[in-house]
Amino acid sequence: GQDYPGATLDDIDVDALARHLSPADVADLQALRELESELERQGFVRRDADGLSLTPKALRRLGESALKRIFAQLDASGRGDHDDQRTGAADERTGAFLPWRFGEERPLDAVRTVHNAVLRRATERQATSAETGRLLHVDDFVVAETERRTTAAVALCVDLSFSMITEDRWQPMKQTALALSHLISTRYRGDALQIIGFDRTARRLTPMQLAEVEPEWVQGTNLHHALKLAGRHLRRHPDAEPVVLVVTDGEPTAHLEADGSPVFHWPPMPQTIQATVAEVDAMTRLGATLNFFLLGDDPGLARFVDAVAQRNGGRVLTPGLDRLGEYVVADYLRARRGRRRSA
């Protein structure tokens, strides 16, 4: 048989299989073999001891494609404002110039300042037929306008519980996370993104790990653990704007005990709710608001996040699956411009 590590579709005996399958099934197999070969040739998949796996090139293409679709939705809905236009003392030049004022922190533009002085002196000569003797005047000085680009520490918590797969929410969740990762890695490289997946327990995931993660058929939605990991991420970046985004379809049903062991119970135990709310309060003290993206219509989840929003000041959004990415990316762009609240 062909059931061994490293087996490929090329190892299948098509002639033997054709004796047991229809011509259409055999044609499908041949098409899959050609697709596998082409993806490997183009560098989108690679083969190792565990079989085929995605390459970084494939991950970038997945994120880029998902982000393009999201930006098309944002532009169509009029929500596609991607930059912070506040001017300030640091970061990127806009190309515009401003008069210098005492105490100005923006960078002085020497070329434009000298240019202004030359024009002024030429005008003075025409008006008085004499040199004034002033090489530079305070009004000649200009500074370069800059855009204030705050950095953000972003924790994206995504639900990996088995209901996400049974309700067809798995792929939209993955596409959304990969799109956000691609956006941050290409346009906001100063931001620090941590993806956190949670079911009965939570764990940190790289974009590649998220792309390849498979559902585990275990019960439990351990938002308590996810927020603990999010808090650690935010504390590692104390000067950044804290952004916490949670994508979930169920109310908290699991938490960690003091010894680190997970506890699951349905319906949720008071201890689970108390532990989760304690982490919400910890987020609040860090100056972070929690914005929830609810999938489905779980009434218990709705009650919980409404109470959290009132307690923490965050938002609750209920996007359809086809607009999940649009909502998450737009909210990230809005949140990273926010002013830090005092802890």
mmCIF file of C-alpha atoms in Angstrom:
data_model
loop_
_atom_site.group_PDB
_atom_site.id
_atom_site.type_symbol
_atom_site.label_atom_id
_atom_site.label_comp_id
_atom_site.label_asym_id
_atom_site.label_seq_id
_atom_site.Cartn_x
_atom_site.Cartn_y
_atom_site.Cartn_z
ATOM 1 C CA GLY A 1 0.000 0.000 0.000
ATOM 2 C CA GLN A 2 0.866 3.667 -0.158
ATOM 3 C CA ASP A 3 0.151 4.459 3.501
ATOM 4 C CA TYR A 4 3.637 5.297 4.782
ATOM 5 C CA PRO A 5 5.564 8.461 5.723
ATOM 6 C CA GLY A 6 6.615 10.415 2.664
ATOM 7 C CA ALA A 7 4.072 8.805 0.343
ATOM 8 C CA THR A 8 2.921 10.965 -2.570
ATOM 9 C CA LEU A 9 0.074 10.843 -5.014
ATOM 10 C CA ASP A 10 2.581 9.636 -7.605
ATOM 11 C CA ASP A 11 2.961 6.436 -5.577
ATOM 12 C CA ILE A 12 -0.636 5.436 -6.224
ATOM 13 C CA ASP A 13 -1.130 2.717 -8.824
ATOM 14 C CA VAL A 14 -3.682 4.451 -11.036
ATOM 15 C CA ASP A 15 -4.239 1.397 -13.232
ATOM 16 C CA ALA A 16 -5.073 -0.754 -10.207
ATOM 17 C CA LEU A 17 -7.292 1.980 -8.814
ATOM 18 C CA ALA A 18 -9.121 2.339 -12.118
ATOM 19 C CA ARG A 19 -10.431 -1.199 -11.747
ATOM 20 C CA HIS A 20 -12.355 -0.093 -8.638
ATOM 21 C CA LEU A 21 -13.271 3.537 -9.392
ATOM 22 C CA SER A 22 -15.196 5.336 -12.075
ATOM 23 C CA PRO A 23 -13.371 7.166 -14.896
ATOM 24 C CA ALA A 24 -14.405 10.475 -13.312
ATOM 25 C CA ASP A 25 -12.764 9.493 -10.013
ATOM 26 C CA VAL A 26 -9.563 8.501 -11.797
ATOM 27 C CA ALA A 27 -9.561 11.838 -13.666
ATOM 28 C CA ASP A 28 -9.910 13.661 -10.335
ATOM 29 C CA LEU A 29 -6.917 11.771 -8.945
ATOM 30 C CA GLN A 30 -4.805 12.651 -11.964
ATOM 31 C CA ALA A 31 -5.809 16.309 -11.608
ATOM 32 C CA LEU A 32 -4.761 16.226 -7.937
ATOM 33 C CA ARG A 33 -1.397 14.725 -8.870
ATOM 34 C CA GLU A 34 -0.824 17.492 -11.397
ATOM 35 C CA LEU A 35 -1.874 20.166 -8.887
ATOM 36 C CA GLU A 36 0.456 18.784 -6.219
ATOM 37 C CA SER A 37 3.342 18.716 -8.674
ATOM 38 C CA GLU A 38 2.669 22.263 -9.880
ATOM 39 C CA LEU A 39 2.383 23.699 -6.362
ATOM 40 C CA GLU A 40 5.665 22.062 -5.445
ATOM 41 C CA ARG A 41 7.321 23.323 -8.641
ATOM 42 C CA GLN A 42 6.224 26.899 -7.936
ATOM 43 C CA GLY A 43 7.477 26.770 -4.364
ATOM 44 C CA PHE A 44 4.124 26.930 -2.579
ATOM 45 C CA VAL A 45 4.471 23.551 -0.850
ATOM 46 C CA ARG A 46 7.413 21.454 0.215
ATOM 47 C CA ARG A 47 7.743 17.843 1.185
ATOM 48 C CA ASP A 48 9.226 16.599 4.431
ATOM 49 C CA ALA A 49 8.944 13.518 6.608
ATOM 50 C CA ASP A 50 5.391 14.482 7.605
ATOM 51 C CA GLY A 51 4.226 15.020 4.036
ATOM 52 C CA LEU A 52 3.377 18.283 2.298
ATOM 53 C CA SER A 53 3.540 21.593 4.132
ATOM 54 C CA LEU A 54 3.125 25.223 3.162
ATOM 55 C CA THR A 55 6.150 27.395 2.424
ATOM 56 C CA PRO A 56 6.626 31.022 3.551
ATOM 57 C CA LYS A 57 5.906 32.015 -0.043
ATOM 58 C CA ALA A 58 2.520 30.326 0.145
ATOM 59 C CA LEU A 59 1.780 31.967 3.486
ATOM 60 C CA ARG A 60 2.537 35.419 2.048
ATOM 61 C CA ARG A 61 0.325 34.720 -0.960
ATOM 62 C CA LEU A 62 -2.550 33.573 1.259
ATOM 63 C CA GLY A 63 -2.284 36.649 3.462
ATOM 64 C CA GLU A 64 -1.927 38.992 0.504
ATOM 65 C CA SER A 65 -4.960 37.559 -1.292
ATOM 66 C CA ALA A 66 -7.113 37.702 1.835
ATOM 67 C CA LEU A 67 -6.034 41.285 2.545
ATOM 68 C CA LYS A 68 -6.818 42.406 -1.008
ATOM 69 C CA ARG A 69 -10.353 41.084 -0.660
ATOM 70 C CA ILE A 70 -10.744 42.836 2.685
ATOM 71 C CA PHE A 71 -9.484 46.185 1.401
ATOM 72 C CA ALA A 72 -11.861 45.915 -1.543
ATOM 73 C CA GLN A 73 -14.700 45.490 0.951
ATOM 74 C CA LEU A 74 -13.432 48.380 3.071
ATOM 75 C CA ASP A 75 -13.186 50.700 0.088
ATOM 76 C CA ALA A 76 -16.644 49.698 -1.113
ATOM 77 C CA SER A 77 -18.105 50.415 2.322
ATOM 78 C CA GLY A 78 -16.239 53.709 2.712
ATOM 79 C CA ARG A 79 -14.208 52.446 5.675
ATOM 80 C CA GLY A 80 -10.846 52.212 3.923
ATOM 81 C CA ASP A 81 -8.920 54.933 5.778
ATOM 82 C CA HIS A 82 -5.594 53.283 6.499
ATOM 83 C CA ASP A 83 -3.331 56.038 7.865
ATOM 84 C CA ASP A 84 -3.094 58.278 10.891
ATOM 85 C CA GLN A 85 -3.046 61.855 9.656
ATOM 86 C CA ARG A 86 -2.312 63.540 12.980
ATOM 87 C CA THR A 87 0.888 65.549 12.726
ATOM 88 C CA GLY A 88 3.511 65.387 15.393
ATOM 89 C CA ALA A 89 7.109 65.275 16.363
ATOM 90 C CA ALA A 90 8.244 61.981 14.970
ATOM 91 C CA ASP A 91 8.207 59.430 12.241
ATOM 92 C CA GLU A 92 7.437 59.864 8.547
ATOM 93 C CA ARG A 93 7.545 63.081 6.519
ATOM 94 C CA THR A 94 4.403 64.038 4.612
ATOM 95 C CA GLY A 95 6.172 66.281 2.060
ATOM 96 C CA ALA A 96 4.586 69.460 3.453
ATOM 97 C CA PHE A 97 6.343 72.212 5.398
ATOM 98 C CA LEU A 98 5.378 74.398 8.358
ATOM 99 C CA PRO A 99 6.785 77.665 9.739
ATOM 100 C CA TRP A 100 9.256 77.179 12.573
ATOM 101 C CA ARG A 101 8.003 78.145 16.022
ATOM 102 C CA PHE A 102 9.856 78.351 19.319
ATOM 103 C CA GLY A 103 9.956 74.938 20.989
ATOM 104 C CA GLU A 104 9.342 73.144 17.682
ATOM 105 C CA GLU A 105 10.356 69.468 17.736
ATOM 106 C CA ARG A 106 9.836 68.659 14.079
ATOM 107 C CA PRO A 107 12.989 68.363 11.966
ATOM 108 C CA LEU A 108 14.307 71.600 10.438
ATOM 109 C CA ASP A 109 14.392 71.577 6.643
ATOM 110 C CA ALA A 110 17.700 73.292 5.821
ATOM 111 C CA VAL A 111 17.266 73.316 2.030
ATOM 112 C CA ARG A 112 13.832 74.922 2.150
ATOM 113 C CA THR A 113 15.018 77.400 4.830
ATOM 114 C CA VAL A 114 17.957 78.590 2.667
ATOM 115 C CA HIS A 115 15.647 78.756 -0.338
ATOM 116 C CA ASN A 116 13.290 81.032 1.588
ATOM 117 C CA ALA A 117 16.223 83.247 2.640
ATOM 118 C CA VAL A 118 17.425 83.633 -0.954
ATOM 119 C CA LEU A 119 13.942 84.596 -2.140
ATOM 120 C CA ARG A 120 13.542 87.065 0.711
ATOM 121 C CA ARG A 121 16.901 88.744 0.040
ATOM 122 C CA ALA A 122 16.136 89.000 -3.676
ATOM 123 C CA THR A 123 12.823 90.674 -2.889
ATOM 124 C CA GLU A 124 14.487 93.085 -0.463
ATOM 125 C CA ARG A 125 17.101 94.076 -3.075
ATOM 126 C CA GLN A 126 14.377 94.857 -5.603
ATOM 127 C CA ALA A 127 12.478 96.932 -3.061
ATOM 128 C CA THR A 128 15.396 98.918 -1.543
ATOM 129 C CA SER A 129 18.265 98.514 -4.055
ATOM 130 C CA ALA A 130 20.430 97.620 -1.074
ATOM 131 C CA GLU A 131 21.463 94.592 0.924
ATOM 132 C CA THR A 132 19.862 94.309 4.357
ATOM 133 C CA GLY A 133 22.774 92.332 5.746
ATOM 134 C CA ARG A 134 20.534 89.671 7.289
ATOM 135 C CA LEU A 135 21.541 86.311 5.857
ATOM 136 C CA LEU A 136 18.771 84.508 7.701
ATOM 137 C CA HIS A 137 15.618 85.730 9.339
ATOM 138 C CA VAL A 138 13.435 83.854 11.758
ATOM 139 C CA ASP A 139 10.649 83.821 9.177
ATOM 140 C CA ASP A 140 12.881 81.902 6.749
ATOM 141 C CA PHE A 141 12.962 78.799 8.921
ATOM 142 C CA VAL A 142 10.607 75.944 8.137
ATOM 143 C CA VAL A 143 10.189 72.447 9.509
ATOM 144 C CA ALA A 144 9.065 69.278 7.792
ATOM 145 C CA GLU A 145 5.569 68.094 8.630
ATOM 146 C CA THR A 146 5.467 64.500 9.833
ATOM 147 C CA GLU A 147 2.796 61.896 10.426
ATOM 148 C CA ARG A 148 2.637 60.504 13.923
ATOM 149 C CA ARG A 149 2.890 56.744 13.595
ATOM 150 C CA THR A 150 2.131 55.116 16.917
ATOM 151 C CA THR A 151 3.151 51.518 17.393
ATOM 152 C CA ALA A 152 0.695 48.934 18.620
ATOM 153 C CA ALA A 153 0.920 45.675 20.532
ATOM 154 C CA VAL A 154 -1.807 43.538 19.016
ATOM 155 C CA ALA A 155 -3.213 40.358 20.545
ATOM 156 C CA LEU A 156 -5.589 38.548 18.191
ATOM 157 C CA CYS A 157 -7.383 35.805 20.116
ATOM 158 C CA VAL A 158 -9.129 33.292 17.853
ATOM 159 C CA ASP A 159 -11.504 30.556 18.931
ATOM 160 C CA LEU A 160 -10.341 27.063 17.906
ATOM 161 C CA SER A 161 -13.150 25.130 19.601
ATOM 162 C CA PHE A 162 -14.883 22.385 17.643
ATOM 163 C CA SER A 163 -18.002 24.495 17.041
ATOM 164 C CA MET A 164 -15.916 26.749 14.807
ATOM 165 C CA ILE A 165 -15.405 23.876 12.374
ATOM 166 C CA THR A 166 -18.902 22.408 12.624
ATOM 167 C CA GLU A 167 -20.450 25.817 11.870
ATOM 168 C CA ASP A 168 -18.111 26.537 8.911
ATOM 169 C CA ARG A 169 -16.332 29.379 10.731
ATOM 170 C CA TRP A 170 -12.859 27.841 10.598
ATOM 171 C CA GLN A 171 -11.685 29.131 7.213
ATOM 172 C CA PRO A 172 -13.013 32.719 7.601
ATOM 173 C CA MET A 173 -11.242 32.869 10.964
ATOM 174 C CA LYS A 174 -7.961 31.691 9.454
ATOM 175 C CA GLN A 175 -8.221 34.025 6.453
ATOM 176 C CA THR A 176 -8.895 36.968 8.738
ATOM 177 C CA ALA A 177 -5.873 36.244 10.943
ATOM 178 C CA LEU A 178 -3.572 35.741 7.956
ATOM 179 C CA ALA A 179 -4.791 38.982 6.356
ATOM 180 C CA LEU A 180 -4.137 40.931 9.557
ATOM 181 C CA SER A 181 -0.698 39.335 9.889
ATOM 182 C CA HIS A 182 0.161 40.288 6.301
ATOM 183 C CA LEU A 183 -1.041 43.857 6.831
ATOM 184 C CA ILE A 184 1.098 44.310 9.932
ATOM 185 C CA SER A 185 4.198 42.662 8.448
ATOM 186 C CA THR A 186 4.078 44.801 5.292
ATOM 187 C CA ARG A 187 2.608 48.159 6.342
ATOM 188 C CA TYR A 188 2.978 48.464 10.104
ATOM 189 C CA ARG A 189 6.228 46.682 10.800
ATOM 190 C CA GLY A 190 6.691 48.483 14.085
ATOM 191 C CA ASP A 191 3.577 46.800 15.464
ATOM 192 C CA ALA A 192 3.889 43.557 17.398
ATOM 193 C CA LEU A 193 1.241 40.942 16.582
ATOM 194 C CA GLN A 194 0.626 37.851 18.665
ATOM 195 C CA ILE A 195 -1.982 35.352 17.479
ATOM 196 C CA ILE A 196 -3.470 33.331 20.312
ATOM 197 C CA GLY A 197 -5.617 30.291 19.645
ATOM 198 C CA PHE A 198 -7.862 28.908 22.348
ATOM 199 C CA ASP A 199 -10.131 25.940 22.955
ATOM 200 C CA ARG A 200 -9.847 24.082 26.280
ATOM 201 C CA THR A 201 -6.456 25.754 26.656
ATOM 202 C CA ALA A 202 -4.783 28.643 24.837
ATOM 203 C CA ARG A 203 -1.457 28.808 23.024
ATOM 204 C CA ARG A 204 0.596 31.304 21.083
ATOM 205 C CA LEU A 205 0.669 30.666 17.339
ATOM 206 C CA THR A 206 2.814 31.939 14.515
ATOM 207 C CA PRO A 207 0.962 32.736 11.275
ATOM 208 C CA MET A 208 2.370 29.532 9.774
ATOM 209 C CA GLN A 209 1.186 27.475 12.729
ATOM 210 C CA LEU A 210 -2.268 28.996 12.444
ATOM 211 C CA ALA A 211 -2.417 28.248 8.724
ATOM 212 C CA GLU A 212 -1.601 24.598 9.378
ATOM 213 C CA VAL A 213 -3.514 24.051 12.623
ATOM 214 C CA GLU A 214 -6.197 21.400 12.464
ATOM 215 C CA PRO A 215 -9.282 21.331 14.687
ATOM 216 C CA GLU A 216 -9.044 19.268 17.829
ATOM 217 C CA TRP A 217 -12.323 17.688 18.799
ATOM 218 C CA VAL A 218 -12.243 18.861 22.392
ATOM 219 C CA GLN A 219 -14.814 20.879 24.246
ATOM 220 C CA GLY A 220 -14.012 24.125 25.966
ATOM 221 C CA THR A 221 -13.651 27.854 25.325
ATOM 222 C CA ASN A 222 -10.855 29.045 27.585
ATOM 223 C CA LEU A 223 -10.937 32.806 27.117
ATOM 224 C CA HIS A 224 -9.395 33.139 30.584
ATOM 225 C CA HIS A 225 -6.156 31.509 29.391
ATOM 226 C CA ALA A 226 -6.205 33.444 26.098
ATOM 227 C CA LEU A 227 -6.428 36.780 27.911
ATOM 228 C CA LYS A 228 -3.600 35.746 30.244
ATOM 229 C CA LEU A 229 -1.362 35.218 27.215
ATOM 230 C CA ALA A 230 -2.587 38.460 25.680
ATOM 231 C CA GLY A 231 -1.662 40.318 28.856
ATOM 232 C CA ARG A 232 1.865 38.903 28.752
ATOM 233 C CA HIS A 233 2.223 40.107 25.177
ATOM 234 C CA LEU A 234 1.054 43.619 26.058
ATOM 235 C CA ARG A 235 3.410 43.813 29.035
ATOM 236 C CA ARG A 236 6.336 43.020 26.767
ATOM 237 C CA HIS A 237 5.501 46.196 24.802
ATOM 238 C CA PRO A 238 4.587 48.755 27.484
ATOM 239 C CA ASP A 239 5.041 51.804 25.238
ATOM 240 C CA ALA A 240 2.812 50.526 22.434
ATOM 241 C CA GLU A 241 -0.893 51.094 21.931
ATOM 242 C CA PRO A 242 -2.570 47.954 23.357
ATOM 243 C CA VAL A 243 -5.014 46.315 20.951
ATOM 244 C CA VAL A 244 -6.914 43.145 21.927
ATOM 245 C CA LEU A 245 -9.262 41.551 19.392
ATOM 246 C CA VAL A 246 -11.260 38.422 20.196
ATOM 247 C CA VAL A 247 -12.999 36.255 17.580
ATOM 248 C CA THR A 248 -15.272 33.660 19.159
ATOM 249 C CA ASP A 249 -18.585 31.870 18.848
ATOM 250 C CA GLY A 250 -19.150 30.666 22.409
ATOM 251 C CA GLU A 251 -19.227 31.879 25.987
ATOM 252 C CA PRO A 252 -16.335 30.972 28.330
ATOM 253 C CA THR A 253 -16.659 27.379 29.494
ATOM 254 C CA ALA A 254 -13.110 26.692 30.702
ATOM 255 C CA HIS A 255 -10.454 28.315 32.852
ATOM 256 C CA LEU A 256 -7.079 27.501 34.353
ATOM 257 C CA GLU A 257 -6.673 26.479 37.944
ATOM 258 C CA ALA A 258 -3.825 27.854 40.072
ATOM 259 C CA ASP A 259 -1.672 24.841 39.136
ATOM 260 C CA GLY A 260 -2.204 25.527 35.410
ATOM 261 C CA SER A 261 -4.591 22.655 34.737
ATOM 262 C CA PRO A 262 -7.666 23.444 32.612
ATOM 263 C CA VAL A 263 -11.173 22.959 33.947
ATOM 264 C CA PHE A 264 -14.155 22.619 31.594
ATOM 265 C CA HIS A 265 -17.799 22.616 32.529
ATOM 266 C CA TRP A 266 -21.080 23.204 30.779
ATOM 267 C CA PRO A 267 -22.978 25.274 31.668
ATOM 268 C CA PRO A 268 -20.195 27.681 32.668
ATOM 269 C CA MET A 269 -19.232 27.604 36.334
ATOM 270 C CA PRO A 270 -19.118 30.829 38.342
ATOM 271 C CA GLN A 271 -15.387 30.195 38.833
ATOM 272 C CA THR A 272 -14.851 30.305 35.059
ATOM 273 C CA ILE A 273 -16.680 33.594 34.687
ATOM 274 C CA GLN A 274 -14.891 35.101 37.689
ATOM 275 C CA ALA A 275 -11.465 34.051 36.420
ATOM 276 C CA THR A 276 -12.189 35.439 32.956
ATOM 277 C CA VAL A 277 -13.500 38.745 34.300
ATOM 278 C CA ALA A 278 -10.362 39.048 36.433
ATOM 279 C CA GLU A 279 -8.296 38.926 33.247
ATOM 280 C CA VAL A 280 -10.600 41.498 31.646
ATOM 281 C CA ASP A 281 -9.881 43.793 34.585
ATOM 282 C CA ALA A 282 -6.148 43.163 34.115
ATOM 283 C CA MET A 283 -6.510 44.226 30.469
ATOM 284 C CA THR A 284 -8.290 47.376 31.587
ATOM 285 C CA ARG A 285 -5.485 48.261 33.973
ATOM 286 C CA LEU A 286 -3.043 47.932 31.080
ATOM 287 C CA GLY A 287 -5.062 50.512 29.169
ATOM 288 C CA ALA A 288 -6.431 47.993 26.664
ATOM 289 C CA THR A 289 -9.994 47.711 25.482
ATOM 290 C CA LEU A 290 -11.309 44.331 24.372
ATOM 291 C CA ASN A 291 -13.215 44.303 21.126
ATOM 292 C CA PHE A 292 -15.234 41.158 20.469
ATOM 293 C CA PHE A 293 -16.313 39.761 17.105
ATOM 294 C CA LEU A 294 -19.198 37.401 17.719
ATOM 295 C CA LEU A 295 -19.935 34.598 15.301
ATOM 296 C CA GLY A 296 -23.317 32.976 15.608
ATOM 297 C CA ASP A 297 -26.101 33.797 18.028
ATOM 298 C CA ASP A 298 -25.130 32.213 21.349
ATOM 299 C CA PRO A 299 -27.272 34.116 23.902
ATOM 300 C CA GLY A 300 -24.922 33.247 26.774
ATOM 301 C CA LEU A 301 -21.986 34.706 24.854
ATOM 302 C CA ALA A 302 -23.964 37.838 24.009
ATOM 303 C CA ARG A 303 -24.798 38.437 27.673
ATOM 304 C CA PHE A 304 -21.204 37.882 28.731
ATOM 305 C CA VAL A 305 -19.563 40.196 26.179
ATOM 306 C CA ASP A 306 -22.146 42.932 26.733
ATOM 307 C CA ALA A 307 -21.251 42.883 30.417
ATOM 308 C CA VAL A 308 -17.529 42.906 29.572
ATOM 309 C CA ALA A 309 -17.988 45.851 27.214
ATOM 310 C CA GLN A 310 -19.696 47.847 29.953
ATOM 311 C CA ARG A 311 -16.936 46.941 32.374
ATOM 312 C CA ASN A 312 -13.985 47.479 30.060
ATOM 313 C CA GLY A 313 -15.237 50.049 27.548
ATOM 314 C CA GLY A 314 -14.673 47.814 24.540
ATOM 315 C CA ARG A 315 -16.944 47.132 21.604
ATOM 316 C CA VAL A 316 -19.034 44.178 20.511
ATOM 317 C CA LEU A 317 -19.441 43.544 16.787
ATOM 318 C CA THR A 318 -21.469 40.850 15.062
ATOM 319 C CA PRO A 319 -20.183 40.496 11.501
ATOM 320 C CA GLY A 320 -21.384 37.894 9.054
ATOM 321 C CA LEU A 321 -18.760 35.344 8.072
ATOM 322 C CA ASP A 322 -18.271 37.026 4.706
ATOM 323 C CA ARG A 323 -17.377 40.306 6.442
ATOM 324 C CA LEU A 324 -15.371 39.056 9.423
ATOM 325 C CA GLY A 325 -12.046 40.094 7.898
ATOM 326 C CA GLU A 326 -13.350 43.534 6.997
ATOM 327 C CA TYR A 327 -14.544 44.161 10.549
ATOM 328 C CA VAL A 328 -11.357 42.921 12.222
ATOM 329 C CA VAL A 329 -8.953 44.836 9.967
ATOM 330 C CA ALA A 330 -10.994 48.044 10.173
ATOM 331 C CA ASP A 331 -11.148 47.762 13.950
ATOM 332 C CA TYR A 332 -7.395 47.191 14.181
ATOM 333 C CA LEU A 333 -6.743 50.302 12.088
ATOM 334 C CA ARG A 334 -9.121 52.313 14.260
ATOM 335 C CA ALA A 335 -7.776 50.957 17.549
ATOM 336 C CA ARG A 336 -4.090 51.491 16.768
ATOM 337 C CA ARG A 337 -4.761 55.206 16.360
ATOM 338 C CA GLY A 338 -6.410 55.389 19.769
ATOM 339 C CA ARG A 339 -4.983 57.384 22.612
ATOM 340 C CA ARG A 340 -3.735 55.301 25.529
ATOM 341 C CA ARG A 341 -5.945 55.521 28.555
ATOM 342 C CA SER A 342 -4.313 56.044 31.892
ATOM 343 C CA ALA A 343 -3.937 52.747 33.670
#
